[in-house]
PDB file of C-alpha atoms in Angstrom:
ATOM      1  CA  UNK A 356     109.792  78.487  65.323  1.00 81.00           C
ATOM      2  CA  UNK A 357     113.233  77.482  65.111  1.00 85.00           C
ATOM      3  CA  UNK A 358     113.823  74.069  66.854  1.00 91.00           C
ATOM      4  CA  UNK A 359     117.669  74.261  68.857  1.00 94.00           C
ATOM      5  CA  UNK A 360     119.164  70.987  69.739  1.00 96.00           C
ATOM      6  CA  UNK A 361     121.145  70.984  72.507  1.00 97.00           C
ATOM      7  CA  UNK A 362     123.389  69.439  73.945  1.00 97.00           C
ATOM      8  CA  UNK A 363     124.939  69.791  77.963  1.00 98.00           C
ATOM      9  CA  UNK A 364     128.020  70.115  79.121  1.00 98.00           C
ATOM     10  CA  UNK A 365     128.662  69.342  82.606  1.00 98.00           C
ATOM     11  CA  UNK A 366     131.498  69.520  84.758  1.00 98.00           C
ATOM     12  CA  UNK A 367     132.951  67.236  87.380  1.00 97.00           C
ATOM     13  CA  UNK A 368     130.060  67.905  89.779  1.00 98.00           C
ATOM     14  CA  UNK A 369     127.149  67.368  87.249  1.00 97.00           C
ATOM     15  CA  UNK A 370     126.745  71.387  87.053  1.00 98.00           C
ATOM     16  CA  UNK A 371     125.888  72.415  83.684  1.00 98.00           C
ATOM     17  CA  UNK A 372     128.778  74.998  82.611  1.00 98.00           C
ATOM     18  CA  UNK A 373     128.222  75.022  78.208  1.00 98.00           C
ATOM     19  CA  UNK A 374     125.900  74.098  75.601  1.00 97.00           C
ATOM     20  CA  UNK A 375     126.438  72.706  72.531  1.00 98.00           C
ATOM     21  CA  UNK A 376     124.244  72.873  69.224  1.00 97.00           C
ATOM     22  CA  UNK A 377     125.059  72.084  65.754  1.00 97.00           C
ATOM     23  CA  UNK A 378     126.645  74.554  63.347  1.00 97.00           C
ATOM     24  CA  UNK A 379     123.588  74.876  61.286  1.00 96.00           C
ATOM     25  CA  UNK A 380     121.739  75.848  63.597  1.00 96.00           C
ATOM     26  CA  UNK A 381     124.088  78.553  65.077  1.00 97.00           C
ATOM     27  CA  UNK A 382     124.554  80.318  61.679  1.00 96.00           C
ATOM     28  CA  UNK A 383     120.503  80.406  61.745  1.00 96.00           C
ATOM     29  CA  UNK A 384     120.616  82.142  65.193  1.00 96.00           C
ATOM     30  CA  UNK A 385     123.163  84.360  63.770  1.00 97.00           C
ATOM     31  CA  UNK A 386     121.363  85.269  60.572  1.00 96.00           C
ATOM     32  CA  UNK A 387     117.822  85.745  62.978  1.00 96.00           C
ATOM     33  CA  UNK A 388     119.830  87.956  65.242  1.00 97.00           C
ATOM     34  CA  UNK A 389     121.642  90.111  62.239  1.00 97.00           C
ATOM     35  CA  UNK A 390     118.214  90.240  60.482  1.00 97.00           C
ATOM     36  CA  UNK A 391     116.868  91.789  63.714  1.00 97.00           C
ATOM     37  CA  UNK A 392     119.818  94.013  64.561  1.00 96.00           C
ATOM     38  CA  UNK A 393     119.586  95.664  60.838  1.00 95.00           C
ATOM     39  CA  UNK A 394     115.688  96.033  60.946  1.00 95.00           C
ATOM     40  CA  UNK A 395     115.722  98.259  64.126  1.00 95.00           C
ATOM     41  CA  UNK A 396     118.827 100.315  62.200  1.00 92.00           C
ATOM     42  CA  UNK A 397     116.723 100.752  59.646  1.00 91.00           C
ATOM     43  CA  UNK A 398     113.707 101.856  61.690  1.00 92.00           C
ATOM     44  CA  UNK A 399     116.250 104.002  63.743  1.00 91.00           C
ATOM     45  CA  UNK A 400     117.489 105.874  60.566  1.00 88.00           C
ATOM     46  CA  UNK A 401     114.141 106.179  58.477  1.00 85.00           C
ATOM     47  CA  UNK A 402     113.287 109.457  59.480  1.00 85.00           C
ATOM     48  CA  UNK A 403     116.626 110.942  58.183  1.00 87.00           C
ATOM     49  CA  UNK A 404     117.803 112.702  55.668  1.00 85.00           C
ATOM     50  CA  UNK A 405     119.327 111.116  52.634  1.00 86.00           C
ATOM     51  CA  UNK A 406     122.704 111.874  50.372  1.00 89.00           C
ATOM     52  CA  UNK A 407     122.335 112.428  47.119  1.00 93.00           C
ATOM     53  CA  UNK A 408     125.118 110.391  45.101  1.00 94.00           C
ATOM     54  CA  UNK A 409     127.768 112.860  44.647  1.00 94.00           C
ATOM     55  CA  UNK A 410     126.716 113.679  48.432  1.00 94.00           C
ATOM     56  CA  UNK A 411     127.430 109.917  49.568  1.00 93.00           C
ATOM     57  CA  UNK A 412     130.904 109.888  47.684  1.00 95.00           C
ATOM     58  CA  UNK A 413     132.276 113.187  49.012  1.00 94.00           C
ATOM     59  CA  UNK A 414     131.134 111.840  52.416  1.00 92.00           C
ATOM     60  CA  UNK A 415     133.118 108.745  51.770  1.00 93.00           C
ATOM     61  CA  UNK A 416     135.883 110.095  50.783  1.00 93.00           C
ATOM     62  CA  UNK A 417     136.038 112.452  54.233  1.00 93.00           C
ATOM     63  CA  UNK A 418     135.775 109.247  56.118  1.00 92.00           C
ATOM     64  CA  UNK A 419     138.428 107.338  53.663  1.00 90.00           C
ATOM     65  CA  UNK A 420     140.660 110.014  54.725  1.00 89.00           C
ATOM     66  CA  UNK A 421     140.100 110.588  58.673  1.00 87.00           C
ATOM     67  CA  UNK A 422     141.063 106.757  58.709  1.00 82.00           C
ATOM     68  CA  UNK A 423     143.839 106.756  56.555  1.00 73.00           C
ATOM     69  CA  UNK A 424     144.926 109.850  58.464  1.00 63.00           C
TER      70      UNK A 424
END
């Protein structure tokens, strides 16, 4: 389990309104939380059908195009 130190911040009236943890810690939340994020995409999406390659790049290039447009 991921330890998180934190750190209060209060305001004038001793009400917690932020916390603070270090950076390294942060970008390990963020990884955890991308990590998690992608793994339900994937499970979303594995029942789908797949491109072949020249599929994928004609499909790209629609897209390219529709954005550029």
């Amino acid at each position: 389990m991921l330890q998180i130190n934190k750190n209060y911040v209060l305001d004038s009236d001793k009400k917690t309104i932020a916390v603070q943890i270090p950076i390294t810690e942060f970008e390990q939340i963020e990884e955890i939380l991308e990590n998690y994020g992608l793994g339900k995409l994937i499970e979303k999406v594995e029942d789908e059908q797949t491109l072949s390659k020249d599929e994928a790049l004609k499909y790209l290039e629609v897209i390219k195009n529709n954005v550029e447009s």
